[in-house]
Coordinates of C-alpha atoms in Angstrom, one line a residue:
X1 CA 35.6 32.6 -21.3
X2 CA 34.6 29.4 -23.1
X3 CA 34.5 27.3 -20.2
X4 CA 31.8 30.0 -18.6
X5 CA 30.4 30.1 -21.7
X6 CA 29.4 26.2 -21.5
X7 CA 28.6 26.8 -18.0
X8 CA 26.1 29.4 -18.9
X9 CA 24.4 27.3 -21.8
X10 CA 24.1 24.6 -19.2
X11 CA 22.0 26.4 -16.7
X12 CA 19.8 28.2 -19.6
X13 CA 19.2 24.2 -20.3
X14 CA 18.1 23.7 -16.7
X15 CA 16.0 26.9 -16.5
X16 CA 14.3 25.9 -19.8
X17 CA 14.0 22.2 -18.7
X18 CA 12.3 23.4 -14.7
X19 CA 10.3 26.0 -16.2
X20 CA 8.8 23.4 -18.9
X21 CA 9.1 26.1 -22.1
X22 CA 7.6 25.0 -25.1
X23 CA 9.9 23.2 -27.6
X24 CA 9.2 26.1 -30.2
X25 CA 10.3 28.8 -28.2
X26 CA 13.3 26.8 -27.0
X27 CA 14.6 25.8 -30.2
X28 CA 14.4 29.3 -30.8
X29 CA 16.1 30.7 -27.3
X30 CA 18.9 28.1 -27.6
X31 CA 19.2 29.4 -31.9
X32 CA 20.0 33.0 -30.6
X33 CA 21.8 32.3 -27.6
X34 CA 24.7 30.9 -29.9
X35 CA 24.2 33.2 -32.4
X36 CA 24.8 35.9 -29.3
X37 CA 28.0 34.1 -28.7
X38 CA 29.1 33.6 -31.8
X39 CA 28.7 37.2 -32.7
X40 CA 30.4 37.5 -29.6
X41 CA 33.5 35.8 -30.7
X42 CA 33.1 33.2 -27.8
X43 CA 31.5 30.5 -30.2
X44 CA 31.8 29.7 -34.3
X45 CA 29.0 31.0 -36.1
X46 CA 28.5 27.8 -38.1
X47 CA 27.6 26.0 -35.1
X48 CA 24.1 27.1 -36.3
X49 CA 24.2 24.6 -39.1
X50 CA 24.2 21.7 -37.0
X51 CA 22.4 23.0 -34.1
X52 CA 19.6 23.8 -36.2
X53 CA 19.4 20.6 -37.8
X54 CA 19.3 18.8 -34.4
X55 CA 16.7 20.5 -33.5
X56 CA 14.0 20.8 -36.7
X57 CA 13.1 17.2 -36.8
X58 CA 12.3 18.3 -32.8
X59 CA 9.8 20.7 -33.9
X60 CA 7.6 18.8 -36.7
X61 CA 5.2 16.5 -34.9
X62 CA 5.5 13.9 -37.8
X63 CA 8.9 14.0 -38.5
X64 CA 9.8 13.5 -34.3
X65 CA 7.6 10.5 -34.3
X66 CA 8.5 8.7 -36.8
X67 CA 12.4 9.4 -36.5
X68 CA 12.5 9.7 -33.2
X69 CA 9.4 8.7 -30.8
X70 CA 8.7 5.7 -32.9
X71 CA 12.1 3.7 -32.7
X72 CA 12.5 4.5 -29.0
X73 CA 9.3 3.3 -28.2
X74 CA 10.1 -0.1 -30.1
X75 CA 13.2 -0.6 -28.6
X76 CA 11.9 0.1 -25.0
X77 CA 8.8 -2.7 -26.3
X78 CA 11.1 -4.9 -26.3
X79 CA 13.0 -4.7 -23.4
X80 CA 10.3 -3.9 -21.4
X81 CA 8.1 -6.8 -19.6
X82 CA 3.8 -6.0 -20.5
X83 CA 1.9 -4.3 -17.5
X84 CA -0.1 -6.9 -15.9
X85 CA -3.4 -5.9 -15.1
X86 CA -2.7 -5.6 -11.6
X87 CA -0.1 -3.0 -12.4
X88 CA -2.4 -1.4 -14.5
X89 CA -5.4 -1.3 -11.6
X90 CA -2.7 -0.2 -9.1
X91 CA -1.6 2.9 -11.2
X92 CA -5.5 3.6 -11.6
X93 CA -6.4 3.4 -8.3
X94 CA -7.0 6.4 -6.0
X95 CA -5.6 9.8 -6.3
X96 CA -2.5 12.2 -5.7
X97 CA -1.7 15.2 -3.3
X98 CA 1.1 17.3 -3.2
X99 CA 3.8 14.4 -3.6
X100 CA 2.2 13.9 -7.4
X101 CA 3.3 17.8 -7.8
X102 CA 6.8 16.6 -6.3
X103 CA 7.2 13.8 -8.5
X104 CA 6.2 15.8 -11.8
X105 CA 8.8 18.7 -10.8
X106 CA 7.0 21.5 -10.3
X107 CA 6.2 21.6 -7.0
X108 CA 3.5 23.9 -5.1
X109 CA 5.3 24.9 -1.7
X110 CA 2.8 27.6 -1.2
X111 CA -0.2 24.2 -1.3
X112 CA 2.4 22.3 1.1
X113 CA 2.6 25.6 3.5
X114 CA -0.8 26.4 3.4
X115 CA -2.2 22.7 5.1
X116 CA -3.0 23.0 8.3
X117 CA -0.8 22.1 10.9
X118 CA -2.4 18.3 12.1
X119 CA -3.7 18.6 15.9
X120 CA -5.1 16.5 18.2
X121 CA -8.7 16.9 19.9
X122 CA -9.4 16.2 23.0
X123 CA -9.8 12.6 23.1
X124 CA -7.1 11.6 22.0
X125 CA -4.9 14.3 23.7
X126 CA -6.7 12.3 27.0
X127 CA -6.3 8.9 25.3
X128 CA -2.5 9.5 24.8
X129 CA -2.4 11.0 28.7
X130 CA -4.3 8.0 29.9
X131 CA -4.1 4.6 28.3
X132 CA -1.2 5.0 26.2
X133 CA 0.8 6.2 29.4
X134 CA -0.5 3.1 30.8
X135 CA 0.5 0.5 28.4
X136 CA 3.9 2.1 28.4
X137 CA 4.0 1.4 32.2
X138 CA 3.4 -1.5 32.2
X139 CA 5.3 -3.1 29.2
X140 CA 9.0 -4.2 30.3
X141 CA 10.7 -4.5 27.3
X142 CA 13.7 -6.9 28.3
X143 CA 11.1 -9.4 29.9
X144 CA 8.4 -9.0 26.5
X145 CA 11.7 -9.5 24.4
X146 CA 14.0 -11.9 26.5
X147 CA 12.0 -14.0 29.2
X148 CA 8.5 -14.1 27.7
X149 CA 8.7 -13.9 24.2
X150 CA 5.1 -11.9 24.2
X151 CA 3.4 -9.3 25.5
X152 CA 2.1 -10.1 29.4
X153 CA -1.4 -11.3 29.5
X154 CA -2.6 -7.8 31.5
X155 CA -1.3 -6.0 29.2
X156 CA -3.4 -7.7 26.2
X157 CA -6.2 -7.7 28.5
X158 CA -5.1 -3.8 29.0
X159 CA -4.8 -3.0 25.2
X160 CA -8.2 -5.3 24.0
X161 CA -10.3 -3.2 26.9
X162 CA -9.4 0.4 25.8
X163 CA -10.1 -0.6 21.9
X164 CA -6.0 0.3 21.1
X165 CA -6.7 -2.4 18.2
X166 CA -9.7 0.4 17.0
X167 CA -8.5 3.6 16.8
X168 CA -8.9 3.2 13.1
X169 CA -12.8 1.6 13.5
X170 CA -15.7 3.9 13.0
X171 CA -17.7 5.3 16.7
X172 CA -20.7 3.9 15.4
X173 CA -19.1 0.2 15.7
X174 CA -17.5 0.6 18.7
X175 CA -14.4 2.3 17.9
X176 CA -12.4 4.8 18.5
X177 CA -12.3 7.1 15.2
X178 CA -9.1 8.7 15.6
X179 CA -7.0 10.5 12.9
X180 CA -3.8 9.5 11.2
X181 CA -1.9 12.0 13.2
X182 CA -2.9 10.7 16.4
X183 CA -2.8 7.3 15.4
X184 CA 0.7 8.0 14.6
X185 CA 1.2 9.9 18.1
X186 CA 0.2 6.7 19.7
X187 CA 2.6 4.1 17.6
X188 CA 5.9 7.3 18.4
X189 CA 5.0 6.8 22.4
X190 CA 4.4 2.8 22.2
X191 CA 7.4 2.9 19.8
X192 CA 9.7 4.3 22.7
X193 CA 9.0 1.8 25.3
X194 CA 8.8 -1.6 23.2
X195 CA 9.3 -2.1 19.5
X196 CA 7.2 -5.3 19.9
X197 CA 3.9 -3.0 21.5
X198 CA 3.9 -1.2 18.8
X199 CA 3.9 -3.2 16.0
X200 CA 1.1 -5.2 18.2
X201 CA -1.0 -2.5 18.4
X202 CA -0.2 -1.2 14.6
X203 CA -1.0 -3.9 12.5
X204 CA -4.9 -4.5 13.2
X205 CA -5.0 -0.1 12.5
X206 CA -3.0 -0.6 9.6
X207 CA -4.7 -1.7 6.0
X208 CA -6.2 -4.8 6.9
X209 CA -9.4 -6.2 7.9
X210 CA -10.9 -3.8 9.9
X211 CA -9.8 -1.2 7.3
X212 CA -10.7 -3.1 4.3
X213 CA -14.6 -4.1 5.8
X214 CA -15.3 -0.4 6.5
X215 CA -15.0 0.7 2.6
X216 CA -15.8 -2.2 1.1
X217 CA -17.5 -4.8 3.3
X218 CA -21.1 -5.5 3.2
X219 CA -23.4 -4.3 5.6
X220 CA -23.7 -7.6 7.2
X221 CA -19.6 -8.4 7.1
X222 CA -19.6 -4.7 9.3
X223 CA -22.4 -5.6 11.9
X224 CA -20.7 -8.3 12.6
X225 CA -16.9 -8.1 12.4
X226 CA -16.2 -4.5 13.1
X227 CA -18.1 -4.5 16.6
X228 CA -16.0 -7.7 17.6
X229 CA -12.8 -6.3 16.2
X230 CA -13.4 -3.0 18.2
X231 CA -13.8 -4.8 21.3
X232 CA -10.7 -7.1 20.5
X233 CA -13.0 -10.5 20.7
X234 CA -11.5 -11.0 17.3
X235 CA -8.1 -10.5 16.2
X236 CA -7.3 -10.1 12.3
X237 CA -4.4 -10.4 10.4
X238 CA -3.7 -9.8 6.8
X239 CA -2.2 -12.6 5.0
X240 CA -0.3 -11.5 1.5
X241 CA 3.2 -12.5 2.0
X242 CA 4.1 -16.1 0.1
X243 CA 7.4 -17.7 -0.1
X244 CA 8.0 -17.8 -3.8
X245 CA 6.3 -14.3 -4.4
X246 CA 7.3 -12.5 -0.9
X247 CA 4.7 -9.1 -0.9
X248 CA 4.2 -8.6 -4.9
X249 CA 0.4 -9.4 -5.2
X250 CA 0.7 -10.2 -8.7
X251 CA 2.8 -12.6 -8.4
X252 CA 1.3 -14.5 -5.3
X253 CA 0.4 -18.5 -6.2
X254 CA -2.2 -18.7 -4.3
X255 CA -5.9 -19.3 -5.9
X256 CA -9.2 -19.8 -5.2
X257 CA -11.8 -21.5 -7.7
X258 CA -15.4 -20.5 -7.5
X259 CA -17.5 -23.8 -7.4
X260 CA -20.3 -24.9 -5.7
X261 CA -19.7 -26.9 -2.8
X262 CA -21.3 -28.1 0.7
X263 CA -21.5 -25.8 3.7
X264 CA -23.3 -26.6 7.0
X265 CA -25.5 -29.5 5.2
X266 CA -26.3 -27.3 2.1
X267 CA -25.0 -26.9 -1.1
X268 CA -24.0 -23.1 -1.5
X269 CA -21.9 -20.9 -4.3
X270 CA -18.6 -20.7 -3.1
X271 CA -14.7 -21.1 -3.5
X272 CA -11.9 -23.7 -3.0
X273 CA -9.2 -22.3 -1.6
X274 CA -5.2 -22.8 -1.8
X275 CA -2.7 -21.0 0.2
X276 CA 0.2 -20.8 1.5
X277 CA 1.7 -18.0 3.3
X278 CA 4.5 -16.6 5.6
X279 CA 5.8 -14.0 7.5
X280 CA 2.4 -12.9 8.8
X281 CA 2.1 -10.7 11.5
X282 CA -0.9 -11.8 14.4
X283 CA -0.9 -15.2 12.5
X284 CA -0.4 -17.0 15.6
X285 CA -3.2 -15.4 17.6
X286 CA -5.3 -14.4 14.9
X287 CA -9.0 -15.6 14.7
X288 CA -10.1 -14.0 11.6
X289 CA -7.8 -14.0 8.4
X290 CA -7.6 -11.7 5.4
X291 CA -6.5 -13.9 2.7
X292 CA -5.5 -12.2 -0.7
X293 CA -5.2 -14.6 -3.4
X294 CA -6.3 -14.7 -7.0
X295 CA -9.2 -16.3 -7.9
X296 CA -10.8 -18.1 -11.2
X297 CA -14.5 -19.2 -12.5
X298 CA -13.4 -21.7 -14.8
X299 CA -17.5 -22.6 -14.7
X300 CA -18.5 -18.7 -14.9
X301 CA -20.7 -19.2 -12.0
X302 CA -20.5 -15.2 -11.2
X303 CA -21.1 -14.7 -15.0
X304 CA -18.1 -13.1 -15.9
X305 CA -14.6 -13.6 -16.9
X306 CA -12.7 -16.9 -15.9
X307 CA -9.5 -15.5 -14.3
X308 CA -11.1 -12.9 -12.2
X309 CA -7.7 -11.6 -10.4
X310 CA -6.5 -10.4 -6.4
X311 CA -9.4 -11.3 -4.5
X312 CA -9.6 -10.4 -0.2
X313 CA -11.7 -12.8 2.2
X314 CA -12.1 -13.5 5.4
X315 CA -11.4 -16.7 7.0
X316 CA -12.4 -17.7 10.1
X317 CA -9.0 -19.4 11.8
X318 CA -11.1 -22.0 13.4
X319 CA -12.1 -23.0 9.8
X320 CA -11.7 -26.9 9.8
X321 CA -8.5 -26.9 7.0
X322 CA -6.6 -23.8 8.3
X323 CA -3.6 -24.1 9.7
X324 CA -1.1 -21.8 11.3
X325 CA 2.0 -22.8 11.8
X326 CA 5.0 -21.8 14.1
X327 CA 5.8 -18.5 15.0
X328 CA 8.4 -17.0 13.5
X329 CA 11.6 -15.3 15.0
X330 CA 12.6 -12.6 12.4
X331 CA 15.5 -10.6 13.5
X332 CA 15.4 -12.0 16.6
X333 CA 12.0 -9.7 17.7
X334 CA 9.6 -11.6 18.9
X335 CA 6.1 -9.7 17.8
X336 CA 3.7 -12.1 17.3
X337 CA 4.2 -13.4 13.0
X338 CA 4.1 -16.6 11.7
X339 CA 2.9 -19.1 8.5
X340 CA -0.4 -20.1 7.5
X341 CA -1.4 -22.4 4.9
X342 CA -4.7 -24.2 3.6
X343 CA -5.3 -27.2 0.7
X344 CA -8.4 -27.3 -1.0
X345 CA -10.6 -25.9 1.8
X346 CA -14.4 -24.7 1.1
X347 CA -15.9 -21.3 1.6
X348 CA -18.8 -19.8 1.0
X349 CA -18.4 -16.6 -1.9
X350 CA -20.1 -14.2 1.0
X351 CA -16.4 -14.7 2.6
X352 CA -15.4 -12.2 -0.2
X353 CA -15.0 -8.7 1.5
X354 CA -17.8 -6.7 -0.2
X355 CA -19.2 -10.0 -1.4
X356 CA -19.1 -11.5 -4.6
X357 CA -19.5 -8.1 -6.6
X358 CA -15.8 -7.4 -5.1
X359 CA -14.0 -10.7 -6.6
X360 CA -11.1 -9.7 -8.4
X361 CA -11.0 -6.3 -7.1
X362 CA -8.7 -7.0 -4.1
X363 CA -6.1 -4.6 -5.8
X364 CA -8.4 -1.6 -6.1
X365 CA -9.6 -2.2 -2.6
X366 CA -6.3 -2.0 -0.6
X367 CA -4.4 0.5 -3.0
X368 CA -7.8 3.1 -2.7
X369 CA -7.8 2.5 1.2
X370 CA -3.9 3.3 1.4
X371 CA -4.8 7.1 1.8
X372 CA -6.7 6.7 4.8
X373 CA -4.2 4.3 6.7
X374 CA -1.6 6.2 9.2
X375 CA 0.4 3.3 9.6
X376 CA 0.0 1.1 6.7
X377 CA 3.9 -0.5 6.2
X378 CA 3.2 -2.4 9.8
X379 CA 2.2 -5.2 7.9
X380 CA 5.0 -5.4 5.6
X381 CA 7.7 -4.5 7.6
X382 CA 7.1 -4.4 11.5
X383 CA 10.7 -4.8 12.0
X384 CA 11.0 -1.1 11.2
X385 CA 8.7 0.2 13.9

């Protein structure tokens, strides 16, 4: 009887702890529960005494914090590194569904049940019927992944003519709108025919460039990109990765210094730029870069602080001072990934995506865009796909 005695004071804990029960009420719960066992003969009476002293310095506010809250709290200061403002703009930025319920553990099913089942419209039921059957006829894996070490020429020509490199770009720029699920449809079909197609066709609809330009981009970075980028005359890639720092943004060493500076014969406001990066995939085709890097006004130039933070640009490849270097051969998968590094190269501050008003918001920009992006680990890990 004492050992189901235990048992059942363990899962009146757990019921108390899932349904979140005041402190008050379950100091007082877990005060008559022994007393009902003790009068019971299964537990001593005087287990009160210390049961009750436990649990009163619980239930003053003062008392808890400054016997109990207050030396926890230092002794977790110390051991604990500060939150660096990056961490602190990534746990501010955007917003939680149902998986914030999940994580807080008291979960909604009835919220999870009630979303409607995804479907796809008619477009891209037909896009998946059509060009997606296509591609996957045409791509022979063992010669993309043994003999040629890249996808066949047709079949870039292929996926650049049907805008597979825009399902995530607006209509009104030339691309093909589609939703998460079908975007997701597409990657499961390309998926089953060639690991290397679908990482190809997943990391320019995953949070990068294109992405970034339609929240945050000025109206003249969208005119221009976002119709070239539809129609695959420019391919982007997202540079974060470093050697030193691997995908931890706040820790990249990579900078940029807002200065004045000669473009095309004038002398303009922008920034020197430093980088060096690796394991980037489309690097070696790429013609546009995302760069993330973190960027100063030791001058205050912009008017503000000096050590602005995370800023995202985009670099032209054909910028005289960028280089990209060899591919690289992870895990023996030969998607298209490689290095890129600059020294000390000038760009205007326009470069910044949603011009100067976004420098040092690069964090904010790609954690509040996560939400809307299917297939947004491609860039991080394309082995997986």
């Amino acid at each position: 009887m004492m050992i189901l005695s235990v048992v059942l004071t363990i899962a009146l804990l757990g019921v108390l702890f899932y349904h979140r029960v005041s402190l008050t009420l379950s100091s007082v719960i877990l005060l008559a529960w022994t007393a009902a066992l003790g009068a019971a003969g299964l537990w001593n009476l005087w287990l009160l005494v210390p049961l009750a002293i436990i649990l009163v310095p619980f239930n003053f506010t003062p008392m808890r914090k400054s016997l109990i809250s207050a030396p926890i709290f230092r002794m977790f200061s110390k051991v604990m590194p500060p939150m660096s403002r990056t961490e602190k703009e990534a746990i501010d930025a955007g917003t939680t569904w149902w998986e914030g319920d999940l994580f807080r553990g008291n979960p909604d099913w009835k919220k999870l049940h009630n979303y409607p089942r995804p479907q796809l419209t008619a477009e891209e039921q037909a896009f998946i019927d059509g060009p997606v059957e296509e591609a996957c006829r045409m791509a022979n894996d063992f010669a993309i992944t043994h003999e040629m070490a890249d996808l066949p020429p047709e079949l870039w020509a292929y996926l650049k003519e049907h805008r597979f490199f825009a399902m995530i770009i607006k209509k009104e720029y030339g691309g093909l709108e589609f939703s998460a699920y079908a975007q997701a449809r597409v990657l499961q079909k390309l998926s089953g025919v060639s690991g290397i197609l679908a990482i190809t066709v997943g990391v320019p609809n995953s949070l990068g460039p294109g992405e970034l330009l339609q929240h945050y981009g000025t109206e003249e970075q969208k005119d221009h990109y976002l119709p070239r980028l539809a129609r695959g005359q420019e391919i982007p890639c997202f540079a974060l990765t470093s050697p030193e720092a691997g995908s931890d943004a706040g820790a990249i060493p990579d900078t940029g210094v807002v200065c004045m500076g000669e473009w095309q014969g004038e002398q303009v406001l922008g920034m020197r730029l430093t980088w060096n990066k690796r394991y980037i995939t489309l690097a070696p085709i790429a013609t546009v870069l995302g760069l993330a890097f973190k960027l100063s006004d030791p001058d205050k130039l912009l008017g503000g602080a000096e050590e602005l933070g995370i800023t995202c640009a985009l670099i032209p490849t054909n910028t005289p001072g960028v280089e990209i270097g060899r591919r690289h051969f992870p895990l023996n998968v030969p998607f298209q990934n490689g290095p890129t590094r600059g020294q000390d190269i000038f760009v205007p501050i326009d470069y910044i995506i949603g011009g100067p008003k976004m420098a040092g918001q690069g964090c904010v920009c790609w954690l509040n865009a996560c939400p809307s992006v299917a297939v947004s680990p491609c860039h991080l890990t394309p082995p997986a796909a």
